[in-house]
């Protein structure tokens, strides 16, 4: 269940929603302590137990996430001040994303977001009354004003701007020599495509066209979904938004700078572009 161990990713995970409950019998637990995930000393993310006992560890919050094939998977939230149980260590989600097997990491991300939701979603954000669960979902409805809310997911676009054999990469203050992609949150009333065009214009001052969707990645810091695009440079000179960026510049495909780590969607988009070569429709490449 860790990158060097058995492969959770080969198993089918099916989500379940309240009021579903785990039958008696063996289950797997994802254990959270504050913002950290508890992994065993042999670096497992999922810990065997029963539905009412995660191996003798006291949990303040327990949630049924779903089933891995036929085995229920529960999230257990420890008291954030509780001591780390013997045989475990607490690691951040970034470490998990970097090192854990993808499905084990995504279960931990899901568990962390839902345990957090139990804390932040308790009261109606509109009128402050205690909210009650909406059956069949993780949502909560307010019996007083009727407002309903769900675990927050904030969409953000991330885009590689390319121009033949070069890509426009950006660096933020504090990143040193590392460069990544233009990224930003989707505004209300905006399409993803409009967001890509706007973010590129605002951050680096250039125009883009011919957008293509690449893929997405949940990014739980705290609750983004990063939606990845490629976009062709369509004019303008680089003019950076100095409130956000330290630098932005063109890099040749064969001379890319220090890049984000491999588990990030930004790196995966850059690698996709690097492997692909110039897009066939690119007149510069054709000519
Ligand atoms: Zn309300």
PDB file of C-alpha atoms and ligand atoms in Angstrom:
ATOM      1  CA  UNK A   1       0.000   0.000   0.000  1.00  0.00           C
ATOM      2  CA  UNK A   2       3.091   2.146  -0.225  1.00  0.00           C
ATOM      3  CA  UNK A   3       5.033   2.710  -3.386  1.00  0.00           C
ATOM      4  CA  UNK A   4       7.285  -0.257  -2.690  1.00  0.00           C
ATOM      5  CA  UNK A   5       4.520  -2.510  -1.337  1.00  0.00           C
ATOM      6  CA  UNK A   6       1.294  -4.066  -2.561  1.00  0.00           C
ATOM      7  CA  UNK A   7      -0.642  -2.092  -5.140  1.00  0.00           C
ATOM      8  CA  UNK A   8      -3.881  -0.592  -3.897  1.00  0.00           C
ATOM      9  CA  UNK A   9      -4.246   1.061  -7.303  1.00  0.00           C
ATOM     10  CA  UNK A  10      -5.049  -2.305  -8.881  1.00  0.00           C
ATOM     11  CA  UNK A  11      -8.143  -2.567  -6.681  1.00  0.00           C
ATOM     12  CA  UNK A  12     -11.455  -0.920  -7.479  1.00  0.00           C
ATOM     13  CA  UNK A  13     -12.572   1.732  -4.999  1.00  0.00           C
ATOM     14  CA  UNK A  14     -16.270   2.566  -4.786  1.00  0.00           C
ATOM     15  CA  UNK A  15     -17.407   5.624  -2.826  1.00  0.00           C
ATOM     16  CA  UNK A  16     -20.200   5.306  -0.277  1.00  0.00           C
ATOM     17  CA  UNK A  17     -22.181   8.107   1.307  1.00  0.00           C
ATOM     18  CA  UNK A  18     -24.054   8.601   4.573  1.00  0.00           C
ATOM     19  CA  UNK A  19     -26.031   6.937   6.008  1.00  0.00           C
ATOM     20  CA  UNK A  20     -24.169   3.864   4.671  1.00  0.00           C
ATOM     21  CA  UNK A  21     -22.370   1.999   7.435  1.00  0.00           C
ATOM     22  CA  UNK A  22     -19.647  -0.627   7.464  1.00  0.00           C
ATOM     23  CA  UNK A  23     -20.758  -4.183   8.248  1.00  0.00           C
ATOM     24  CA  UNK A  24     -19.003  -6.019  11.066  1.00  0.00           C
ATOM     25  CA  UNK A  25     -15.784  -7.638   9.980  1.00  0.00           C
ATOM     26  CA  UNK A  26     -12.378  -6.587   8.689  1.00  0.00           C
ATOM     27  CA  UNK A  27     -11.970  -3.057   7.371  1.00  0.00           C
ATOM     28  CA  UNK A  28      -9.119  -0.758   6.368  1.00  0.00           C
ATOM     29  CA  UNK A  29      -8.532   2.527   8.154  1.00  0.00           C
ATOM     30  CA  UNK A  30      -6.983   5.786   6.977  1.00  0.00           C
ATOM     31  CA  UNK A  31      -5.905   7.604  10.133  1.00  0.00           C
ATOM     32  CA  UNK A  32      -5.613  11.379  10.342  1.00  0.00           C
ATOM     33  CA  UNK A  33      -4.151  13.491  13.097  1.00  0.00           C
ATOM     34  CA  UNK A  34      -4.752  17.167  12.407  1.00  0.00           C
ATOM     35  CA  UNK A  35      -3.475  17.821   8.884  1.00  0.00           C
ATOM     36  CA  UNK A  36      -1.202  14.764   8.963  1.00  0.00           C
ATOM     37  CA  UNK A  37      -1.772  11.166   7.911  1.00  0.00           C
ATOM     38  CA  UNK A  38      -0.564   8.354  10.146  1.00  0.00           C
ATOM     39  CA  UNK A  39       1.499   5.787   8.281  1.00  0.00           C
ATOM     40  CA  UNK A  40       2.887   2.623   9.813  1.00  0.00           C
ATOM     41  CA  UNK A  41       6.605   2.170  10.313  1.00  0.00           C
ATOM     42  CA  UNK A  42       6.546  -0.121   7.258  1.00  0.00           C
ATOM     43  CA  UNK A  43       5.060   2.892   5.383  1.00  0.00           C
ATOM     44  CA  UNK A  44       1.520   1.648   4.869  1.00  0.00           C
ATOM     45  CA  UNK A  45      -1.307   4.148   4.471  1.00  0.00           C
ATOM     46  CA  UNK A  46      -4.201   1.700   5.035  1.00  0.00           C
ATOM     47  CA  UNK A  47      -4.327  -0.082   8.362  1.00  0.00           C
ATOM     48  CA  UNK A  48      -6.311  -3.259   9.040  1.00  0.00           C
ATOM     49  CA  UNK A  49      -8.860  -3.207  11.855  1.00  0.00           C
ATOM     50  CA  UNK A  50     -12.547  -3.678  12.463  1.00  0.00           C
ATOM     51  CA  UNK A  51     -15.322  -1.179  11.871  1.00  0.00           C
ATOM     52  CA  UNK A  52     -15.439  -0.227  15.535  1.00  0.00           C
ATOM     53  CA  UNK A  53     -11.738  -0.446  16.269  1.00  0.00           C
ATOM     54  CA  UNK A  54      -8.786   0.868  14.280  1.00  0.00           C
ATOM     55  CA  UNK A  55      -6.324  -1.391  16.084  1.00  0.00           C
ATOM     56  CA  UNK A  56      -6.774   0.018  19.573  1.00  0.00           C
ATOM     57  CA  UNK A  57      -6.303   3.651  18.479  1.00  0.00           C
ATOM     58  CA  UNK A  58      -8.829   6.156  19.835  1.00  0.00           C
ATOM     59  CA  UNK A  59     -10.522   8.156  17.061  1.00  0.00           C
ATOM     60  CA  UNK A  60     -12.704  11.220  17.644  1.00  0.00           C
ATOM     61  CA  UNK A  61     -14.252  11.060  14.159  1.00  0.00           C
ATOM     62  CA  UNK A  62     -15.052   8.015  12.023  1.00  0.00           C
ATOM     63  CA  UNK A  63     -16.405   8.110   8.475  1.00  0.00           C
ATOM     64  CA  UNK A  64     -17.088   5.356   5.966  1.00  0.00           C
ATOM     65  CA  UNK A  65     -15.322   6.425   2.742  1.00  0.00           C
ATOM     66  CA  UNK A  66     -16.292   3.447   0.595  1.00  0.00           C
ATOM     67  CA  UNK A  67     -15.090  -0.014  -0.292  1.00  0.00           C
ATOM     68  CA  UNK A  68     -11.866  -1.241  -1.820  1.00  0.00           C
ATOM     69  CA  UNK A  69     -13.255  -4.210  -3.728  1.00  0.00           C
ATOM     70  CA  UNK A  70     -15.288  -5.716  -0.840  1.00  0.00           C
ATOM     71  CA  UNK A  71     -13.347  -4.270   2.068  1.00  0.00           C
ATOM     72  CA  UNK A  72     -14.830  -1.172   3.717  1.00  0.00           C
ATOM     73  CA  UNK A  73     -12.426   1.763   4.055  1.00  0.00           C
ATOM     74  CA  UNK A  74     -12.948   4.099   6.991  1.00  0.00           C
ATOM     75  CA  UNK A  75     -11.401   7.426   7.859  1.00  0.00           C
ATOM     76  CA  UNK A  76     -10.503   7.910  11.491  1.00  0.00           C
ATOM     77  CA  UNK A  77      -9.721  11.368  12.824  1.00  0.00           C
ATOM     78  CA  UNK A  78      -7.645  11.358  16.001  1.00  0.00           C
ATOM     79  CA  UNK A  79      -7.682  14.239  18.404  1.00  0.00           C
ATOM     80  CA  UNK A  80      -5.057  16.588  16.858  1.00  0.00           C
ATOM     81  CA  UNK A  81      -3.327  16.774  20.239  1.00  0.00           C
ATOM     82  CA  UNK A  82      -3.278  12.983  20.728  1.00  0.00           C
ATOM     83  CA  UNK A  83       0.159  11.363  20.923  1.00  0.00           C
ATOM     84  CA  UNK A  84       1.270   9.492  17.802  1.00  0.00           C
ATOM     85  CA  UNK A  85       0.493   5.800  18.460  1.00  0.00           C
ATOM     86  CA  UNK A  86       3.504   3.465  18.742  1.00  0.00           C
ATOM     87  CA  UNK A  87       4.464   1.944  15.378  1.00  0.00           C
ATOM     88  CA  UNK A  88       3.166   4.973  13.434  1.00  0.00           C
ATOM     89  CA  UNK A  89       4.533   8.227  12.130  1.00  0.00           C
ATOM     90  CA  UNK A  90       2.686  11.377  11.062  1.00  0.00           C
ATOM     91  CA  UNK A  91       3.383  12.633   7.525  1.00  0.00           C
ATOM     92  CA  UNK A  92       1.962  15.535   5.542  1.00  0.00           C
ATOM     93  CA  UNK A  93      -0.160  15.070   2.428  1.00  0.00           C
ATOM     94  CA  UNK A  94       2.645  16.434   0.239  1.00  0.00           C
ATOM     95  CA  UNK A  95       4.902  13.605   1.370  1.00  0.00           C
ATOM     96  CA  UNK A  96       2.132  11.096   0.675  1.00  0.00           C
ATOM     97  CA  UNK A  97       1.479  12.488  -2.796  1.00  0.00           C
ATOM     98  CA  UNK A  98       5.187  12.302  -3.534  1.00  0.00           C
ATOM     99  CA  UNK A  99       5.813   8.810  -2.226  1.00  0.00           C
ATOM    100  CA  UNK A 100       2.644   6.764  -1.806  1.00  0.00           C
ATOM    101  CA  UNK A 101       0.981   4.616  -4.367  1.00  0.00           C
ATOM    102  CA  UNK A 102      -1.547   6.866  -6.218  1.00  0.00           C
ATOM    103  CA  UNK A 103      -4.770   5.255  -5.002  1.00  0.00           C
ATOM    104  CA  UNK A 104      -3.524   5.066  -1.400  1.00  0.00           C
ATOM    105  CA  UNK A 105      -2.584   8.754  -1.608  1.00  0.00           C
ATOM    106  CA  UNK A 106      -5.950   9.697  -3.090  1.00  0.00           C
ATOM    107  CA  UNK A 107      -7.785   7.808  -0.338  1.00  0.00           C
ATOM    108  CA  UNK A 108      -5.749   9.759   2.218  1.00  0.00           C
ATOM    109  CA  UNK A 109      -6.602  13.030   0.437  1.00  0.00           C
ATOM    110  CA  UNK A 110     -10.294  12.093   0.418  1.00  0.00           C
ATOM    111  CA  UNK A 111     -10.190  11.124   4.085  1.00  0.00           C
ATOM    112  CA  UNK A 112      -8.414  14.336   5.086  1.00  0.00           C
ATOM    113  CA  UNK A 113     -10.936  16.512   3.237  1.00  0.00           C
ATOM    114  CA  UNK A 114     -13.936  14.713   4.711  1.00  0.00           C
ATOM    115  CA  UNK A 115     -12.615  14.796   8.275  1.00  0.00           C
ATOM    116  CA  UNK A 116     -11.965  18.516   7.847  1.00  0.00           C
ATOM    117  CA  UNK A 117     -15.452  18.947   6.383  1.00  0.00           C
ATOM    118  CA  UNK A 118     -16.950  17.464   9.550  1.00  0.00           C
ATOM    119  CA  UNK A 119     -15.400  20.399  11.420  1.00  0.00           C
ATOM    120  CA  UNK A 120     -15.995  23.281   9.017  1.00  0.00           C
ATOM    121  CA  UNK A 121     -19.409  22.157   7.713  1.00  0.00           C
ATOM    122  CA  UNK A 122     -21.076  21.795  11.084  1.00  0.00           C
ATOM    123  CA  UNK A 123     -22.872  25.139  10.981  1.00  0.00           C
ATOM    124  CA  UNK A 124     -24.828  26.858   8.263  1.00  0.00           C
ATOM    125  CA  UNK A 125     -22.504  29.399   6.566  1.00  0.00           C
ATOM    126  CA  UNK A 126     -25.504  31.627   5.882  1.00  0.00           C
ATOM    127  CA  UNK A 127     -27.261  31.881   9.254  1.00  0.00           C
ATOM    128  CA  UNK A 128     -25.018  30.014  11.700  1.00  0.00           C
ATOM    129  CA  UNK A 129     -27.532  27.383  12.817  1.00  0.00           C
ATOM    130  CA  UNK A 130     -26.364  23.751  13.174  1.00  0.00           C
ATOM    131  CA  UNK A 131     -26.700  22.040   9.775  1.00  0.00           C
ATOM    132  CA  UNK A 132     -27.999  18.508   9.301  1.00  0.00           C
ATOM    133  CA  UNK A 133     -26.762  15.781   6.918  1.00  0.00           C
ATOM    134  CA  UNK A 134     -28.317  15.468   3.461  1.00  0.00           C
ATOM    135  CA  UNK A 135     -28.859  11.769   2.955  1.00  0.00           C
ATOM    136  CA  UNK A 136     -26.896  10.079   0.191  1.00  0.00           C
ATOM    137  CA  UNK A 137     -24.256  12.836   0.104  1.00  0.00           C
ATOM    138  CA  UNK A 138     -21.624  14.488   2.315  1.00  0.00           C
ATOM    139  CA  UNK A 139     -23.660  17.677   2.139  1.00  0.00           C
ATOM    140  CA  UNK A 140     -25.438  19.477   4.958  1.00  0.00           C
ATOM    141  CA  UNK A 141     -28.638  21.455   4.917  1.00  0.00           C
ATOM    142  CA  UNK A 142     -29.764  24.162   7.276  1.00  0.00           C
ATOM    143  CA  UNK A 143     -33.147  23.380   8.881  1.00  0.00           C
ATOM    144  CA  UNK A 144     -33.551  27.070   9.644  1.00  0.00           C
ATOM    145  CA  UNK A 145     -32.877  28.861   6.315  1.00  0.00           C
ATOM    146  CA  UNK A 146     -32.631  25.925   3.884  1.00  0.00           C
ATOM    147  CA  UNK A 147     -29.078  26.718   2.696  1.00  0.00           C
ATOM    148  CA  UNK A 148     -27.175  23.590   1.707  1.00  0.00           C
ATOM    149  CA  UNK A 149     -23.436  23.149   1.469  1.00  0.00           C
ATOM    150  CA  UNK A 150     -21.028  20.422   0.410  1.00  0.00           C
ATOM    151  CA  UNK A 151     -17.351  19.616   0.983  1.00  0.00           C
ATOM    152  CA  UNK A 152     -15.534  22.488  -0.728  1.00  0.00           C
ATOM    153  CA  UNK A 153     -13.648  21.901  -3.974  1.00  0.00           C
ATOM    154  CA  UNK A 154     -12.073  24.970  -5.608  1.00  0.00           C
ATOM    155  CA  UNK A 155     -11.348  24.679  -9.335  1.00  0.00           C
ATOM    156  CA  UNK A 156      -8.106  26.198 -10.585  1.00  0.00           C
ATOM    157  CA  UNK A 157      -6.589  26.037 -14.058  1.00  0.00           C
ATOM    158  CA  UNK A 158      -2.943  25.331 -14.778  1.00  0.00           C
ATOM    159  CA  UNK A 159      -1.578  25.924 -18.257  1.00  0.00           C
ATOM    160  CA  UNK A 160       1.556  25.404 -20.301  1.00  0.00           C
ATOM    161  CA  UNK A 161       1.883  28.125 -22.933  1.00  0.00           C
ATOM    162  CA  UNK A 162       3.890  26.801 -25.883  1.00  0.00           C
ATOM    163  CA  UNK A 163       5.302  28.359 -28.996  1.00  0.00           C
ATOM    164  CA  UNK A 164       7.003  25.848 -31.269  1.00  0.00           C
ATOM    165  CA  UNK A 165       9.984  24.499 -29.383  1.00  0.00           C
ATOM    166  CA  UNK A 166       9.708  26.811 -26.406  1.00  0.00           C
ATOM    167  CA  UNK A 167       7.471  26.971 -23.354  1.00  0.00           C
ATOM    168  CA  UNK A 168       6.605  29.925 -21.160  1.00  0.00           C
ATOM    169  CA  UNK A 169       7.389  29.057 -17.551  1.00  0.00           C
ATOM    170  CA  UNK A 170       6.992  31.116 -14.407  1.00  0.00           C
ATOM    171  CA  UNK A 171       8.718  31.359 -11.057  1.00  0.00           C
ATOM    172  CA  UNK A 172       7.272  32.676  -7.813  1.00  0.00           C
ATOM    173  CA  UNK A 173       9.109  34.537  -5.066  1.00  0.00           C
ATOM    174  CA  UNK A 174      10.908  31.998  -2.873  1.00  0.00           C
ATOM    175  CA  UNK A 175      11.126  29.293  -5.548  1.00  0.00           C
ATOM    176  CA  UNK A 176      14.779  29.930  -6.281  1.00  0.00           C
ATOM    177  CA  UNK A 177      15.670  28.532  -9.710  1.00  0.00           C
ATOM    178  CA  UNK A 178      12.509  26.429 -10.045  1.00  0.00           C
ATOM    179  CA  UNK A 179       9.982  27.256 -12.762  1.00  0.00           C
ATOM    180  CA  UNK A 180       6.424  26.028 -13.251  1.00  0.00           C
ATOM    181  CA  UNK A 181       3.225  26.902 -15.108  1.00  0.00           C
ATOM    182  CA  UNK A 182       0.728  29.742 -15.061  1.00  0.00           C
ATOM    183  CA  UNK A 183      -2.100  28.830 -12.678  1.00  0.00           C
ATOM    184  CA  UNK A 184      -5.048  30.477 -11.012  1.00  0.00           C
ATOM    185  CA  UNK A 185      -8.494  30.051  -9.537  1.00  0.00           C
ATOM    186  CA  UNK A 186     -11.642  30.002 -11.631  1.00  0.00           C
ATOM    187  CA  UNK A 187     -13.795  33.060 -10.935  1.00  0.00           C
ATOM    188  CA  UNK A 188     -17.576  32.857 -10.518  1.00  0.00           C
ATOM    189  CA  UNK A 189     -19.383  32.885 -13.844  1.00  0.00           C
ATOM    190  CA  UNK A 190     -16.265  31.987 -15.802  1.00  0.00           C
ATOM    191  CA  UNK A 191     -15.638  29.008 -18.098  1.00  0.00           C
ATOM    192  CA  UNK A 192     -12.391  27.085 -17.714  1.00  0.00           C
ATOM    193  CA  UNK A 193     -11.332  28.327 -21.139  1.00  0.00           C
ATOM    194  CA  UNK A 194     -11.999  31.964 -20.191  1.00  0.00           C
ATOM    195  CA  UNK A 195     -10.053  31.414 -16.994  1.00  0.00           C
ATOM    196  CA  UNK A 196      -7.006  30.110 -18.896  1.00  0.00           C
ATOM    197  CA  UNK A 197      -7.009  33.138 -21.227  1.00  0.00           C
ATOM    198  CA  UNK A 198      -7.479  35.574 -18.334  1.00  0.00           C
ATOM    199  CA  UNK A 199      -4.885  34.031 -16.015  1.00  0.00           C
ATOM    200  CA  UNK A 200      -2.247  33.970 -18.755  1.00  0.00           C
ATOM    201  CA  UNK A 201      -3.037  37.571 -19.661  1.00  0.00           C
ATOM    202  CA  UNK A 202      -2.982  38.726 -16.016  1.00  0.00           C
ATOM    203  CA  UNK A 203       0.124  36.842 -14.926  1.00  0.00           C
ATOM    204  CA  UNK A 204       2.401  37.085 -17.960  1.00  0.00           C
ATOM    205  CA  UNK A 205       0.714  39.544 -20.326  1.00  0.00           C
ATOM    206  CA  UNK A 206       0.465  37.351 -23.418  1.00  0.00           C
ATOM    207  CA  UNK A 207      -2.440  36.014 -25.476  1.00  0.00           C
ATOM    208  CA  UNK A 208      -3.188  32.338 -26.074  1.00  0.00           C
ATOM    209  CA  UNK A 209      -5.356  30.278 -28.406  1.00  0.00           C
ATOM    210  CA  UNK A 210      -6.010  26.618 -29.297  1.00  0.00           C
ATOM    211  CA  UNK A 211      -6.521  25.411 -25.744  1.00  0.00           C
ATOM    212  CA  UNK A 212      -6.508  21.691 -25.120  1.00  0.00           C
ATOM    213  CA  UNK A 213      -7.419  19.885 -21.933  1.00  0.00           C
ATOM    214  CA  UNK A 214      -4.743  17.574 -20.559  1.00  0.00           C
ATOM    215  CA  UNK A 215      -5.981  16.209 -17.235  1.00  0.00           C
ATOM    216  CA  UNK A 216      -6.684  17.136 -13.637  1.00  0.00           C
ATOM    217  CA  UNK A 217      -5.341  16.568 -10.155  1.00  0.00           C
ATOM    218  CA  UNK A 218      -6.897  17.098  -6.736  1.00  0.00           C
ATOM    219  CA  UNK A 219      -4.576  19.408  -4.831  1.00  0.00           C
ATOM    220  CA  UNK A 220      -5.565  19.375  -1.165  1.00  0.00           C
ATOM    221  CA  UNK A 221      -3.834  22.596  -0.046  1.00  0.00           C
ATOM    222  CA  UNK A 222      -6.500  23.147   1.061  1.00  0.00           C
ATOM    223  CA  UNK A 223      -9.055  21.945  -1.502  1.00  0.00           C
ATOM    224  CA  UNK A 224      -8.227  22.728  -5.126  1.00  0.00           C
ATOM    225  CA  UNK A 225      -8.831  20.643  -8.199  1.00  0.00           C
ATOM    226  CA  UNK A 226      -6.137  21.614 -10.704  1.00  0.00           C
ATOM    227  CA  UNK A 227      -7.396  21.453 -14.298  1.00  0.00           C
ATOM    228  CA  UNK A 228      -4.536  21.210 -16.758  1.00  0.00           C
ATOM    229  CA  UNK A 229      -4.316  22.727 -20.241  1.00  0.00           C
ATOM    230  CA  UNK A 230      -1.930  23.286 -23.098  1.00  0.00           C
ATOM    231  CA  UNK A 231      -2.365  26.595 -24.930  1.00  0.00           C
ATOM    232  CA  UNK A 232      -0.637  28.009 -27.974  1.00  0.00           C
ATOM    233  CA  UNK A 233       1.051  31.417 -27.731  1.00  0.00           C
ATOM    234  CA  UNK A 234      -0.891  33.882 -29.843  1.00  0.00           C
ATOM    235  CA  UNK A 235       0.928  37.181 -29.375  1.00  0.00           C
ATOM    236  CA  UNK A 236       2.171  39.820 -26.972  1.00  0.00           C
ATOM    237  CA  UNK A 237       5.328  40.436 -24.977  1.00  0.00           C
ATOM    238  CA  UNK A 238       5.904  38.967 -21.522  1.00  0.00           C
ATOM    239  CA  UNK A 239       4.897  41.430 -18.798  1.00  0.00           C
ATOM    240  CA  UNK A 240       4.714  39.768 -15.404  1.00  0.00           C
ATOM    241  CA  UNK A 241       2.371  40.450 -12.531  1.00  0.00           C
ATOM    242  CA  UNK A 242       4.980  41.251  -9.902  1.00  0.00           C
ATOM    243  CA  UNK A 243       2.465  40.730  -7.087  1.00  0.00           C
ATOM    244  CA  UNK A 244       2.364  37.030  -7.999  1.00  0.00           C
ATOM    245  CA  UNK A 245       5.514  36.198  -9.909  1.00  0.00           C
ATOM    246  CA  UNK A 246       9.237  36.690  -9.567  1.00  0.00           C
ATOM    247  CA  UNK A 247       9.939  35.822 -13.205  1.00  0.00           C
ATOM    248  CA  UNK A 248       8.470  34.422 -16.407  1.00  0.00           C
ATOM    249  CA  UNK A 249      10.410  33.523 -19.517  1.00  0.00           C
ATOM    250  CA  UNK A 250      10.610  31.260 -22.543  1.00  0.00           C
ATOM    251  CA  UNK A 251      12.635  28.070 -22.269  1.00  0.00           C
ATOM    252  CA  UNK A 252      13.719  25.871 -25.144  1.00  0.00           C
ATOM    253  CA  UNK A 253      12.491  22.276 -25.007  1.00  0.00           C
ATOM    254  CA  UNK A 254      16.060  20.994 -24.702  1.00  0.00           C
ATOM    255  CA  UNK A 255      17.080  23.492 -22.017  1.00  0.00           C
ATOM    256  CA  UNK A 256      14.345  23.450 -19.385  1.00  0.00           C
ATOM    257  CA  UNK A 257      15.153  24.785 -15.917  1.00  0.00           C
ATOM    258  CA  UNK A 258      14.625  23.132 -12.543  1.00  0.00           C
ATOM    259  CA  UNK A 259      11.011  21.874 -12.555  1.00  0.00           C
ATOM    260  CA  UNK A 260       8.362  20.943  -9.946  1.00  0.00           C
ATOM    261  CA  UNK A 261       8.474  17.379  -8.533  1.00  0.00           C
ATOM    262  CA  UNK A 262       7.199  14.484 -10.703  1.00  0.00           C
ATOM    263  CA  UNK A 263       3.956  13.899  -8.760  1.00  0.00           C
ATOM    264  CA  UNK A 264       2.598  17.371  -9.606  1.00  0.00           C
ATOM    265  CA  UNK A 265       0.299  17.953 -12.567  1.00  0.00           C
ATOM    266  CA  UNK A 266       2.467  20.919 -13.563  1.00  0.00           C
ATOM    267  CA  UNK A 267       5.464  18.613 -14.048  1.00  0.00           C
ATOM    268  CA  UNK A 268       3.314  16.029 -15.821  1.00  0.00           C
ATOM    269  CA  UNK A 269       2.061  18.646 -18.303  1.00  0.00           C
ATOM    270  CA  UNK A 270       5.610  19.862 -18.924  1.00  0.00           C
ATOM    271  CA  UNK A 271       6.802  16.283 -19.507  1.00  0.00           C
ATOM    272  CA  UNK A 272       3.885  15.605 -21.856  1.00  0.00           C
ATOM    273  CA  UNK A 273       4.813  18.659 -23.910  1.00  0.00           C
ATOM    274  CA  UNK A 274       8.503  17.799 -23.799  1.00  0.00           C
ATOM    275  CA  UNK A 275       7.830  14.252 -25.095  1.00  0.00           C
ATOM    276  CA  UNK A 276       5.327  15.264 -27.743  1.00  0.00           C
ATOM    277  CA  UNK A 277       7.447  17.659 -29.696  1.00  0.00           C
ATOM    278  CA  UNK A 278       5.895  20.659 -31.424  1.00  0.00           C
ATOM    279  CA  UNK A 279       2.189  20.213 -32.163  1.00  0.00           C
ATOM    280  CA  UNK A 280       1.635  19.034 -35.779  1.00  0.00           C
ATOM    281  CA  UNK A 281      -0.567  22.031 -36.541  1.00  0.00           C
ATOM    282  CA  UNK A 282       2.153  24.426 -35.454  1.00  0.00           C
ATOM    283  CA  UNK A 283       3.157  26.379 -38.589  1.00  0.00           C
ATOM    284  CA  UNK A 284       6.581  27.188 -37.110  1.00  0.00           C
ATOM    285  CA  UNK A 285       7.258  23.491 -36.569  1.00  0.00           C
ATOM    286  CA  UNK A 286       5.935  22.569 -40.015  1.00  0.00           C
ATOM    287  CA  UNK A 287       7.919  25.284 -41.711  1.00  0.00           C
TER     288      UNK A 287
HETATM  289 ZN1  LIG B   1     -29.059  28.615   7.649  1.00  0.00          ZN
END
